[in-house]
Coordinates of C-alpha atoms (C1' of nucleotides) in Angstrom, one line a residue:
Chain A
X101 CA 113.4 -116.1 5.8
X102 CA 112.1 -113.4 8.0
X103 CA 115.1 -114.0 10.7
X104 CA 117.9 -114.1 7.5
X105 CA 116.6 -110.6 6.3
X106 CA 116.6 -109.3 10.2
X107 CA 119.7 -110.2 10.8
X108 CA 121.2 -109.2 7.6
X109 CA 120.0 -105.6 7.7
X110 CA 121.8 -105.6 11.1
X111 CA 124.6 -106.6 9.9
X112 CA 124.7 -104.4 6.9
X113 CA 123.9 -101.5 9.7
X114 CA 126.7 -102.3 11.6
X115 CA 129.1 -102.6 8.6
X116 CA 128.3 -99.3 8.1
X117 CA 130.9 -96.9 6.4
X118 CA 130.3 -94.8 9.4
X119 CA 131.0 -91.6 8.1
X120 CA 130.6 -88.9 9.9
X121 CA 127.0 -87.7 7.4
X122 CA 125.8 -91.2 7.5
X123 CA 126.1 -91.6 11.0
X124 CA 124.4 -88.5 11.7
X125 CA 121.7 -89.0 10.1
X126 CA 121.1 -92.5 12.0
X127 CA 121.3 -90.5 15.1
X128 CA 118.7 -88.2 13.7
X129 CA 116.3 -91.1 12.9
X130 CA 116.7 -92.5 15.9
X131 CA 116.3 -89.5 17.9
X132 CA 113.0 -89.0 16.1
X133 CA 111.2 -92.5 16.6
X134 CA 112.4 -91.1 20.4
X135 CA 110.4 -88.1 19.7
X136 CA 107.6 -89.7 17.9
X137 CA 107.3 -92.1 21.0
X138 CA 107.2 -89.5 23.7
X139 CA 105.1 -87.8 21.4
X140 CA 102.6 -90.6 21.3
X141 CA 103.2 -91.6 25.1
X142 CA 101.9 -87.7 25.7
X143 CA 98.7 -87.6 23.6
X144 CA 98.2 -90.7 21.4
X145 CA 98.3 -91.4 18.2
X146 CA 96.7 -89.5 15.6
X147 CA 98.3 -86.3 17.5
X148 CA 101.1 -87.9 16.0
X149 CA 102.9 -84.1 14.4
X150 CA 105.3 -84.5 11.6
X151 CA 105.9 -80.3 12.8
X152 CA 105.8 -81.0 16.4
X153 CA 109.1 -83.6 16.2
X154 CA 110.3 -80.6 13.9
X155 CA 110.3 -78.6 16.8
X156 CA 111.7 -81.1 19.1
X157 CA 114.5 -81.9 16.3
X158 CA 114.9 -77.6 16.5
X159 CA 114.1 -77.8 13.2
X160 CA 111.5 -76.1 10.7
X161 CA 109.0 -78.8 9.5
X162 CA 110.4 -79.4 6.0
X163 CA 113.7 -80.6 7.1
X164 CA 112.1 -83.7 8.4
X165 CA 111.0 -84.5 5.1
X166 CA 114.6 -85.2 4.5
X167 CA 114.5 -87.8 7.1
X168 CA 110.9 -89.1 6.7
X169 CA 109.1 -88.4 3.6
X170 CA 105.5 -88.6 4.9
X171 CA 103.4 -88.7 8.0
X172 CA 102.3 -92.4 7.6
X173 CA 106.1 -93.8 7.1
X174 CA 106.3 -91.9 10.4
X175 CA 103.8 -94.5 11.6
X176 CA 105.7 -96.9 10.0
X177 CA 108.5 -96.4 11.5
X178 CA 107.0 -96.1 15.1
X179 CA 104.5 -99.4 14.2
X180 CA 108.2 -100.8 13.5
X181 CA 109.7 -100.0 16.6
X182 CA 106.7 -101.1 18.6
X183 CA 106.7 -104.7 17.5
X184 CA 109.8 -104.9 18.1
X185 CA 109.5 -104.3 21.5
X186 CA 107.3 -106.0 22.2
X187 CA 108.3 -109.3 21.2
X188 CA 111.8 -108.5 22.8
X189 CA 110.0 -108.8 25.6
X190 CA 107.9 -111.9 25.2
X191 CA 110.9 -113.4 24.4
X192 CA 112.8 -112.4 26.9
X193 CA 110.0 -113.6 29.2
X194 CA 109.7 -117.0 27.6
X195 CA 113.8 -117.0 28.1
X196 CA 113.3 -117.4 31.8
X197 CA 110.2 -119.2 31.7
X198 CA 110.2 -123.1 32.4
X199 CA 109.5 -125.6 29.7
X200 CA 105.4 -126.3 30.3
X201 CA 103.4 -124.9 27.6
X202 CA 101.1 -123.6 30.3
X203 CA 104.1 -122.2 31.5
X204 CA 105.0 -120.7 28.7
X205 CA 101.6 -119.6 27.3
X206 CA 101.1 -117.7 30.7
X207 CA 104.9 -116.0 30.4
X208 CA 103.8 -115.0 27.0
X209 CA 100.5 -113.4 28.2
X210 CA 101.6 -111.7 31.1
X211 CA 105.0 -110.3 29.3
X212 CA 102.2 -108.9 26.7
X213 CA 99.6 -107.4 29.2
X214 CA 102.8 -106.0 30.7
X215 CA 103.7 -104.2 27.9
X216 CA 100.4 -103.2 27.1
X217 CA 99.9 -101.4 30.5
X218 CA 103.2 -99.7 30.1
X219 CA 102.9 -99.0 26.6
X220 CA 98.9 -98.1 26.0
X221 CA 99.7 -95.6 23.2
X222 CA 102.0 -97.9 21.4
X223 CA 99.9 -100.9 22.1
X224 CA 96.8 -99.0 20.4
X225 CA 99.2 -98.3 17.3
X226 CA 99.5 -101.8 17.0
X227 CA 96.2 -103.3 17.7
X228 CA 93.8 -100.6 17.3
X229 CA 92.3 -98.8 14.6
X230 CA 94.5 -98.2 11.7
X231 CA 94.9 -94.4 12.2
X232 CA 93.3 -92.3 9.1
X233 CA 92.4 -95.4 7.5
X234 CA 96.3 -95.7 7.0
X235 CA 97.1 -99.1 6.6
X236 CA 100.6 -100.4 7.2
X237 CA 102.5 -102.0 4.6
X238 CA 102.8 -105.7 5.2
X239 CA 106.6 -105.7 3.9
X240 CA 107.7 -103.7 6.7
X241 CA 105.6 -104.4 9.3
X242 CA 105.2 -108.2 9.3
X243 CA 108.6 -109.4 10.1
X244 CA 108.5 -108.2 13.9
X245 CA 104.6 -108.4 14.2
X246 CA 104.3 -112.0 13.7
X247 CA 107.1 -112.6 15.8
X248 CA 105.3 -113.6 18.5
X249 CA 102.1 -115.3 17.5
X250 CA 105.2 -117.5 16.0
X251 CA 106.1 -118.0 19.7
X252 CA 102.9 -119.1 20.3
X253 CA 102.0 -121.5 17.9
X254 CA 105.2 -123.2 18.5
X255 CA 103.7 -123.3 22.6
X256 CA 100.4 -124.8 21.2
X257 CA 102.0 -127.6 18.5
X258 CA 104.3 -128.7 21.7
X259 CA 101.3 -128.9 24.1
X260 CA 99.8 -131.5 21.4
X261 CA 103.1 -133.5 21.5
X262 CA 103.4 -133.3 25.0
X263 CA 100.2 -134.5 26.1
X264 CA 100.0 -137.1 23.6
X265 CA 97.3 -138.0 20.7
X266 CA 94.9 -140.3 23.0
X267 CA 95.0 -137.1 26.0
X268 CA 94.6 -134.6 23.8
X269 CA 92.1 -136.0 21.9
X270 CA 90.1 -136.4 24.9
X271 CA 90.3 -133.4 26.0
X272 CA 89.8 -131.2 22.8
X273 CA 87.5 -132.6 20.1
X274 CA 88.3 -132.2 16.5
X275 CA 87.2 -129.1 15.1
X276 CA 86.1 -129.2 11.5
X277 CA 87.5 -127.2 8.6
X278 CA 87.0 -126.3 5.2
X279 CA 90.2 -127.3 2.8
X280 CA 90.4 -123.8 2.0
X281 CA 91.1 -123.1 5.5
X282 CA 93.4 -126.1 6.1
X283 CA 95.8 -124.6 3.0
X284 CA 96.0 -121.5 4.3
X285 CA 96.9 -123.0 7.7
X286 CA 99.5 -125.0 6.1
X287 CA 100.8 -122.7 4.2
X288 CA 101.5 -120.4 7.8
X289 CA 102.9 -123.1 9.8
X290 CA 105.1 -123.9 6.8
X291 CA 106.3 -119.9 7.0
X292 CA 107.0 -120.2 10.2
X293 CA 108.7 -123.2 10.4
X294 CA 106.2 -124.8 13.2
X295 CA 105.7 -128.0 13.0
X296 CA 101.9 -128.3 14.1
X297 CA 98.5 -129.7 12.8
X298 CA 95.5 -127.6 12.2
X299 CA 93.6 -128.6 15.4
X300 CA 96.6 -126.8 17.9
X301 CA 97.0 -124.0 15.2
X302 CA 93.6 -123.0 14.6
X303 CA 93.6 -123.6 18.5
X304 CA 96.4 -120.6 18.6
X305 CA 95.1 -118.4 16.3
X306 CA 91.8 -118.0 18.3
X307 CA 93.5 -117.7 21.7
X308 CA 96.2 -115.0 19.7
X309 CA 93.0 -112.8 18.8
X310 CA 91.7 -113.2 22.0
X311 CA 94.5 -112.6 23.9
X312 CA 94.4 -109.2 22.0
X313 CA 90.9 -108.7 22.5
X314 CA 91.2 -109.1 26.1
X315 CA 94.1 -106.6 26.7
X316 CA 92.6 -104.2 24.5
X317 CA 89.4 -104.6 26.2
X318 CA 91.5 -103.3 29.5
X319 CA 94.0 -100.9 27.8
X320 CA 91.1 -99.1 26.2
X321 CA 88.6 -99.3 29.2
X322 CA 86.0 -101.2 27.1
X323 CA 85.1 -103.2 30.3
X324 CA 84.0 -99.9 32.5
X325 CA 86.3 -97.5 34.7
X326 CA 85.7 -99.8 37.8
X327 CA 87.5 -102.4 36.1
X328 CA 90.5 -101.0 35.2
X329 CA 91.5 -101.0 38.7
X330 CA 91.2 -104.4 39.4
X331 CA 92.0 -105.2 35.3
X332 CA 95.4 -107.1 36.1
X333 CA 94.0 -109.6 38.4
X334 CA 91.6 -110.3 35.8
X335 CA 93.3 -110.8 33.2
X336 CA 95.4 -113.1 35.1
X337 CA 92.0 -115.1 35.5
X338 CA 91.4 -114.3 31.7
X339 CA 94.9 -115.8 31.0
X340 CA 93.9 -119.0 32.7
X341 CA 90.3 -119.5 31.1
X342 CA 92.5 -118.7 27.4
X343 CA 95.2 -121.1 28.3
X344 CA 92.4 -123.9 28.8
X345 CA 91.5 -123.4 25.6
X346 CA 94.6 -123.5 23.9
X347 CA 96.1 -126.6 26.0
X348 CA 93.0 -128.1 27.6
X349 CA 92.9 -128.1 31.7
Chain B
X104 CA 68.5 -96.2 35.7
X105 CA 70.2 -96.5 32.4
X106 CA 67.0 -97.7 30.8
X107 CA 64.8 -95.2 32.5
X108 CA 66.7 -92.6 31.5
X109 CA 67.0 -93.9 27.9
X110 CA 63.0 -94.4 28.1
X111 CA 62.2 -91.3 29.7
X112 CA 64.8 -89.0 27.0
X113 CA 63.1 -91.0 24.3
X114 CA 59.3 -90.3 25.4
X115 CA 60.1 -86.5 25.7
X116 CA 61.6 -86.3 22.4
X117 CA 58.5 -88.0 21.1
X118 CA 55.7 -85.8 22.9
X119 CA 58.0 -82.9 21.6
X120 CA 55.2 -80.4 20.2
X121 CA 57.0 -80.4 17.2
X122 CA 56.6 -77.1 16.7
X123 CA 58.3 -76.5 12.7
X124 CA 61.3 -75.6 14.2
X125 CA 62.3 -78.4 17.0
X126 CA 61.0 -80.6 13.7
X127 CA 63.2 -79.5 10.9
X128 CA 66.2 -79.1 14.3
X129 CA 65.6 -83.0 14.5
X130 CA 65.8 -83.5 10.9
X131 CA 69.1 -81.9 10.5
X132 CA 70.6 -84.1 13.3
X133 CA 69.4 -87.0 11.4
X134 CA 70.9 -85.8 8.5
X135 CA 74.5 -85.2 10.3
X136 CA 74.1 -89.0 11.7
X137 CA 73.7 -89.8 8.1
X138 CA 76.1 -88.0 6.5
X139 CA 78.9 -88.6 9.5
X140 CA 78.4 -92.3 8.7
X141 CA 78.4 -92.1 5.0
X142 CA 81.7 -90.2 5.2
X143 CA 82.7 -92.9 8.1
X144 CA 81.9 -95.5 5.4
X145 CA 84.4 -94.4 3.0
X146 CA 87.3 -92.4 4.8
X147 CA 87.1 -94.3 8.1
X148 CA 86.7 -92.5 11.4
X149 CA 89.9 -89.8 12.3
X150 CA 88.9 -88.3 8.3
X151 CA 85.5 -87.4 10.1
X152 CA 85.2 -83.7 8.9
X153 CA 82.8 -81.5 10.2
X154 CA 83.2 -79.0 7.3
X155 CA 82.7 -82.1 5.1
X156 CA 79.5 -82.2 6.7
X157 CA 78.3 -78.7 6.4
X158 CA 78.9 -79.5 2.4
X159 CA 77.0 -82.1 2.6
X160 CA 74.3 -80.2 4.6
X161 CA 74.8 -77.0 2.1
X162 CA 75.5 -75.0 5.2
X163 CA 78.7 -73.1 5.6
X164 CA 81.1 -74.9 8.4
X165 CA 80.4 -72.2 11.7
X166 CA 76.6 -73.5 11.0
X167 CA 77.1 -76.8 11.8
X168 CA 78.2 -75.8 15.6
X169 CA 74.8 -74.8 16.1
X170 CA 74.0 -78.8 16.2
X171 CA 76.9 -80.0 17.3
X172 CA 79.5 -78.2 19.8
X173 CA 82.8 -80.1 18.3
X174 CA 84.0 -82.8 16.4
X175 CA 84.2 -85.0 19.5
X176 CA 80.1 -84.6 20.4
X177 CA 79.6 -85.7 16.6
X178 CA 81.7 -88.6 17.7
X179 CA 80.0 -89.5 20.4
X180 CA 76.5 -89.3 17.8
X181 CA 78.0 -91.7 15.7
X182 CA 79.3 -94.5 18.8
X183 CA 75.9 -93.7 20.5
X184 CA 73.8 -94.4 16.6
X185 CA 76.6 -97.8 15.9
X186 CA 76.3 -99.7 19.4
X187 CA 72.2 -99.0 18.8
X188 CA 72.4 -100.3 15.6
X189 CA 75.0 -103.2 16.7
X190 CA 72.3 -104.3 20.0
X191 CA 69.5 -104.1 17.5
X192 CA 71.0 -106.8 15.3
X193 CA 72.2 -109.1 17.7
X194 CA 68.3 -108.5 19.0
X195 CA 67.2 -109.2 16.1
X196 CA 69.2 -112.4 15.7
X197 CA 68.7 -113.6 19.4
X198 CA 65.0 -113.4 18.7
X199 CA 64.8 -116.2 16.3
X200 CA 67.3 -118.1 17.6
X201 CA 66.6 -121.2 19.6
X202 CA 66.4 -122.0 23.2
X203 CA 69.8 -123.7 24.1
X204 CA 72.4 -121.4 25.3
X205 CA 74.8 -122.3 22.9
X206 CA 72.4 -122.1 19.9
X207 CA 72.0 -118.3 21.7
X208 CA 75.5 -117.7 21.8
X209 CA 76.3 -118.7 18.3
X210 CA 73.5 -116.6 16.9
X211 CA 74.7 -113.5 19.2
X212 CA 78.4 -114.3 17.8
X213 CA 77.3 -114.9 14.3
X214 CA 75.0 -111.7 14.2
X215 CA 77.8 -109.2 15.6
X216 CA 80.5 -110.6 12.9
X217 CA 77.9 -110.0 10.2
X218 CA 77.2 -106.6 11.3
X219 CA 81.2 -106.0 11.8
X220 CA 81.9 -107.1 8.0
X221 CA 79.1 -104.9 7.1
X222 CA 79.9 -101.9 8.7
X223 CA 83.7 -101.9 8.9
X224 CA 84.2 -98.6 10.0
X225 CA 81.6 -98.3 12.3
X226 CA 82.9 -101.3 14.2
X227 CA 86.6 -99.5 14.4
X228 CA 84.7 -96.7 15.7
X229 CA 83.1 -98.9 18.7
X230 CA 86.2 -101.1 19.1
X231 CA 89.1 -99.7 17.9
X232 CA 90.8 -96.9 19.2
X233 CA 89.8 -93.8 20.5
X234 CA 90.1 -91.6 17.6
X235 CA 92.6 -88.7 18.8
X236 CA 92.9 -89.6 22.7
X237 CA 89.5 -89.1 22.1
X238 CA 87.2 -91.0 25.2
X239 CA 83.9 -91.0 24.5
X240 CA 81.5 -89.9 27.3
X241 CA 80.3 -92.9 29.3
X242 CA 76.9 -91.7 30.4
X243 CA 75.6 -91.3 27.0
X244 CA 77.3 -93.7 25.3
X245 CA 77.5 -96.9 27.8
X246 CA 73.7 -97.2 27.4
X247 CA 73.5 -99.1 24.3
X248 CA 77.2 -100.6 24.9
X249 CA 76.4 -102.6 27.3
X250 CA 73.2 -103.8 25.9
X251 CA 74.9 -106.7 24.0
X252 CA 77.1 -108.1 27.0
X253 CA 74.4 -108.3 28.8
X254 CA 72.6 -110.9 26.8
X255 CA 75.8 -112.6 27.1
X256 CA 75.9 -112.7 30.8
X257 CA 72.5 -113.7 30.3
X258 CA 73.1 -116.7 28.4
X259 CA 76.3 -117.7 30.2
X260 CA 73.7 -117.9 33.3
X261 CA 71.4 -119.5 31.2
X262 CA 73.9 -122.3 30.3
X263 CA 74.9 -122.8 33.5
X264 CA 71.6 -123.4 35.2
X265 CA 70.8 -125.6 32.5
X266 CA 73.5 -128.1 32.4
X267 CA 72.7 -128.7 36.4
X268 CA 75.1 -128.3 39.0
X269 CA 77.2 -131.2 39.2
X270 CA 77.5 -131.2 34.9
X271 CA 79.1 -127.7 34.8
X272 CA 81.4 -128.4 37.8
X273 CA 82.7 -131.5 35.6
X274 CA 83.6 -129.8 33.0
X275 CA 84.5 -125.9 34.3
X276 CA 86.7 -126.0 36.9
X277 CA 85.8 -123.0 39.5
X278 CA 88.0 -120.2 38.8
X279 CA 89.6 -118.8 41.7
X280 CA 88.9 -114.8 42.6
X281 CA 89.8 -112.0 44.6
X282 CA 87.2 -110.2 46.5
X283 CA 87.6 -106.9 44.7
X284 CA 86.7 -108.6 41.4
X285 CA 84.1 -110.7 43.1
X286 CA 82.8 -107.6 44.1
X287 CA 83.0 -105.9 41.4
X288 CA 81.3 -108.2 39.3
X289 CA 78.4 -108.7 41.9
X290 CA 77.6 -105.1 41.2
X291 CA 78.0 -105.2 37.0
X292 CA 75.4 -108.3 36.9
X293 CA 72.8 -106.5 39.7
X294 CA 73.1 -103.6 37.2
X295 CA 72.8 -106.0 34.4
X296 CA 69.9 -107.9 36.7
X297 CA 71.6 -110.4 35.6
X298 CA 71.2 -113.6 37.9
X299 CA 74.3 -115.3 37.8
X300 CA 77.7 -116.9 39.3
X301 CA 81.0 -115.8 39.0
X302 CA 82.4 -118.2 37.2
X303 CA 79.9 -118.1 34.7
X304 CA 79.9 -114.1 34.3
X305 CA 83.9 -114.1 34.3
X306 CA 83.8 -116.7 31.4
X307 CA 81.2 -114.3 29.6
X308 CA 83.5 -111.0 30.3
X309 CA 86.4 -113.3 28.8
X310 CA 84.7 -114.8 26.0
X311 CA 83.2 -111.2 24.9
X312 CA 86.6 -109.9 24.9
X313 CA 87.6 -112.5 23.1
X314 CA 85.0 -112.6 20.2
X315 CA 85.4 -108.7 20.0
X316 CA 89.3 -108.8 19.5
X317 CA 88.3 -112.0 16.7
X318 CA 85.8 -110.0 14.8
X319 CA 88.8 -106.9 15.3
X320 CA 91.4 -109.1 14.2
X321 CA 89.8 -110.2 11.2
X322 CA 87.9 -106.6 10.1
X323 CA 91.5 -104.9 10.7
X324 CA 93.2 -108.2 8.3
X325 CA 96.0 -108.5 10.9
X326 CA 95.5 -111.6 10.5
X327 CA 97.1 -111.5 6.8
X328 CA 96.1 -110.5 3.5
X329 CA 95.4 -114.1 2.2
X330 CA 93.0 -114.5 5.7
X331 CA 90.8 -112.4 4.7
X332 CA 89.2 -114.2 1.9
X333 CA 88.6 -117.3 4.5
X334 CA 88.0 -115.2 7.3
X335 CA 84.0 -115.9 7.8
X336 CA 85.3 -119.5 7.7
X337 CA 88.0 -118.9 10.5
X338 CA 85.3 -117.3 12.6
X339 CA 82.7 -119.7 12.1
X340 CA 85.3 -122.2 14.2
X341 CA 86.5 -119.4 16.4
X342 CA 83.1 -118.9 17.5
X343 CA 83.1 -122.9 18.2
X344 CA 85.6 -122.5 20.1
X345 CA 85.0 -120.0 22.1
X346 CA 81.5 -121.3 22.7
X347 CA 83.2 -124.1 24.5
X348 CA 85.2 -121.9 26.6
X349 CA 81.8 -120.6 27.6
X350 CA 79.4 -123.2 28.2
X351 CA 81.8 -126.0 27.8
X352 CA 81.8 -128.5 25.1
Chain C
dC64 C1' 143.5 -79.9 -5.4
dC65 C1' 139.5 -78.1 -7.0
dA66 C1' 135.1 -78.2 -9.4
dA67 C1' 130.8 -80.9 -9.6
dA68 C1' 127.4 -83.4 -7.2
dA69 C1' 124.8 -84.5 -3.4
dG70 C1' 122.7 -83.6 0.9
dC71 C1' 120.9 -80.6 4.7
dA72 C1' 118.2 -77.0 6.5
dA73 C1' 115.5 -72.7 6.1
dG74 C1' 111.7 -70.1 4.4
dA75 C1' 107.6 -69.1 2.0
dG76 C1' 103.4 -70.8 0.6
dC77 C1' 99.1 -73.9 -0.5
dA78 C1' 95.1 -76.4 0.9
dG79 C1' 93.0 -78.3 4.4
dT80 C1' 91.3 -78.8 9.4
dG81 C1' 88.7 -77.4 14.1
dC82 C1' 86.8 -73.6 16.2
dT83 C1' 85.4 -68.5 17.6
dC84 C1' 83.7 -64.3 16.6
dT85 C1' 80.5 -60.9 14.6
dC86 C1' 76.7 -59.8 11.8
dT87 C1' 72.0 -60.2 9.3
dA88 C1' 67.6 -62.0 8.7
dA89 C1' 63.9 -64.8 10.0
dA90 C1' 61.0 -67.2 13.1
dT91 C1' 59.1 -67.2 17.8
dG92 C1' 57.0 -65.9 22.4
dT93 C1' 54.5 -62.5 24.9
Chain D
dA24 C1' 53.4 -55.2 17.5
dC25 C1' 57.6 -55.6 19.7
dA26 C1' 61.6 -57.9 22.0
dT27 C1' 64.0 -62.2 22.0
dT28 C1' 65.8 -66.1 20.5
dT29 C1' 67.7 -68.7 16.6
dA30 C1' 69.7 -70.3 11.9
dG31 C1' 73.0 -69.4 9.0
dA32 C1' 76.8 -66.5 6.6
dG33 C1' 81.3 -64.7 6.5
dA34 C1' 85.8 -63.5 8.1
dG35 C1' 89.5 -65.0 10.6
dC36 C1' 92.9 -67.5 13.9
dA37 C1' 95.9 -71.3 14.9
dC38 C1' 97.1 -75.5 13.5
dT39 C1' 98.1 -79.5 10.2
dG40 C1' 100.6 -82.2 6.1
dC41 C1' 103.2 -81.3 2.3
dT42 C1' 105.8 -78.8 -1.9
dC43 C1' 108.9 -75.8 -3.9
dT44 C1' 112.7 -72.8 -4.1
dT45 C1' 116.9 -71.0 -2.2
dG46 C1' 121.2 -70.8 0.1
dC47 C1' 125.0 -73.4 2.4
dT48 C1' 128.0 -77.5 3.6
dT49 C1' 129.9 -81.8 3.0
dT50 C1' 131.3 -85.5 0.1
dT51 C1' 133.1 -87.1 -4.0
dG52 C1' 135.3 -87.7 -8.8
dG53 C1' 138.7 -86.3 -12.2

DNA sequence: CCAAAAGCAAGAGCAGTGCTCTCTAAATGT
DNA sequence: ACATTTAGAGAGCACTGCTCTTGCTTTTGG
């Protein structure tokens, strides 16, 4: 569902008219999730000026409202963009990555801290405070940001089938859940179109959040100055203590 | 020298001669703690207004400078008042928990979630981002952010002495480090005095990141809409989990 | 082909913000 | 008792998001 409406808003782009008004004004847009981009790069969100990409447009402020018609579907936009990107490159990542789910939970996490590290300001509008208590609506937001906790409960529900019941059994007891839990669960994996059972997906969901946790921790310096200096080789070690618990060592 | 400092600012503020005027100075910045985190409460942090508070103090806004020199210094009151109140609860908590280590660590988990759901906003303030590029000041506010890690460390040493040598080997392998992070984490747990391995400790540093972008992940719903309703539920196993990660299962 | 409609941009303006400056009056220290 | 420090008021600057009105240009329909 979420790939068919992706791909045919693309489309429907593409099939564009192209006249010459229309096509402007996608070069405008574009150029300002540019601006808004450098614009966070520069001083982070929350600096985030409707006026300022005015001035980088050469415009005066209203005109933007033309393009955007509020500050927060500015976020929007850039929130957008952001996922995007980033699960471009996770995927990209997992592309050349070789068939082992360690494997490929690893890919995943490094492709992610990678991004973080270049992308601090844009990793914070994703996974950091909701700016102004803004919050971003789910319709527009969800299609790319689930896009790669997808990816990785696909990884975990192939580590299950790949090791075998009796292994993984072994190896990972049963956790217990509530029914309400379990639905909700199902109700996911069915969304996704993973075919996994509650164990490896409730498995994934804990190593998704911490995965975030962890690179937060290190993009926003949580874990002391000192650390940020020596922050990729641990979360390389991180990334191996996570991928125990997702696939069992 | 964290806690002597700490001890020594809080003995001279308490042998203060409290002459009327140091007294009522006091009870005005208890005021503006209380009023910053009742307007925290219901605008979230960034909407932090320091003319808001001069309403709410009855003052005009330029009086408000004379107890706090800008918005960022209120900031840092309010981080420096939340991770206090955060340590005191997981205290609290630890204090009538039991004796096995992961007992310990379910009651420290359990406690900062509770205090998370409760105080919303103040946990974006501590673990979200920095509002406006803002970075807090570490010398005044590390002091009671690191309280809480350090009863993990604490009890991640705990669980390893307890389960004897050979036990823990079986089930953790030994995670393999550079120097500079050996080093580096030598020096945190002497500060910390903290007696502990690395292993151990880098389990703790992962499974704190990971329980903080948990509690995040479900107090900033990016988990879903519908996981929110379940979410004490989801964290309830999460903590499981990751109490395996740290002590083993 | 030409008038009507729609879209773009400018400009003025409102309410709000953080913060600085000057000024008065009161409390304080000597 | 007098000089000094201090709390607070008030005006004001530069900035923000956002609205409304006013010209001008492009697109479109008859």
């Amino acid at each position: 569902m979420w790939n068919n409406g992706a791909m045919t808003a693309e489309a429907t782009t593409t099939r564009t008219p192209a006249t010459p008004r229309a096509e402007a004004r996608e070069r405008t847009m574009r150029r300002i999730v540019e601006l808004g981009n450098a614009q966070l790069a520069e001083c982070g969100p929350g600096a985030l000026s409707v006026r300022e990409i005015a001035r980088g447009l050469g415009m005066v402020s209203s005109a933007v409202y033309r393009y955007v018609s509020c500050r927060d579907e500015l976020l929007t936009l850039l929130i957008v963009d952001a996922y995007g990107d980033l699960a471009d490159a996770v995927d990209e990542a997992l592309a050349e990555a070789g068939q082992g789910p360690r494997d490929r939970f690893l890919a995943l996490a490094t492709a992610m801290t990678r991004w973080a590290i270049a992308h601090p300001e844009r990793w914070t509008l994703l996974y950091g405070t909701p700016v102004r208590g803004y919050d971003a609506p789910a319709e527009s937001t969800n299609v790319g940001g689930t896009r790669v906790i997808a990816r990785l409960l696909a990884i975990a529900a192939d580590a299950q089938g790949g090791t075998g019941k009796a292994g993984a059994a072994g190896v990972r007891p049963a956790v217990r859940v509530t029914p309400a839990v379990e639905a909700l669960l199902e109700r996911h994996l069915a969304e996704f179109a993973v075919d996994s059972d509650v164990d490896s997906s409730l498995r994934a969901v804990t190593v998704w959040s911490g995965l975030v946790g962890i690179i937060s921790a290190h993009v926003f310096g949580q874990l002391g100055a000192d650390a940020v200096a020596v922050g990729e080789q641990i979360l390389e070690i991180q990334g191996e203590l996570l991928a125990d618990l997702l696939i069992g060592s």
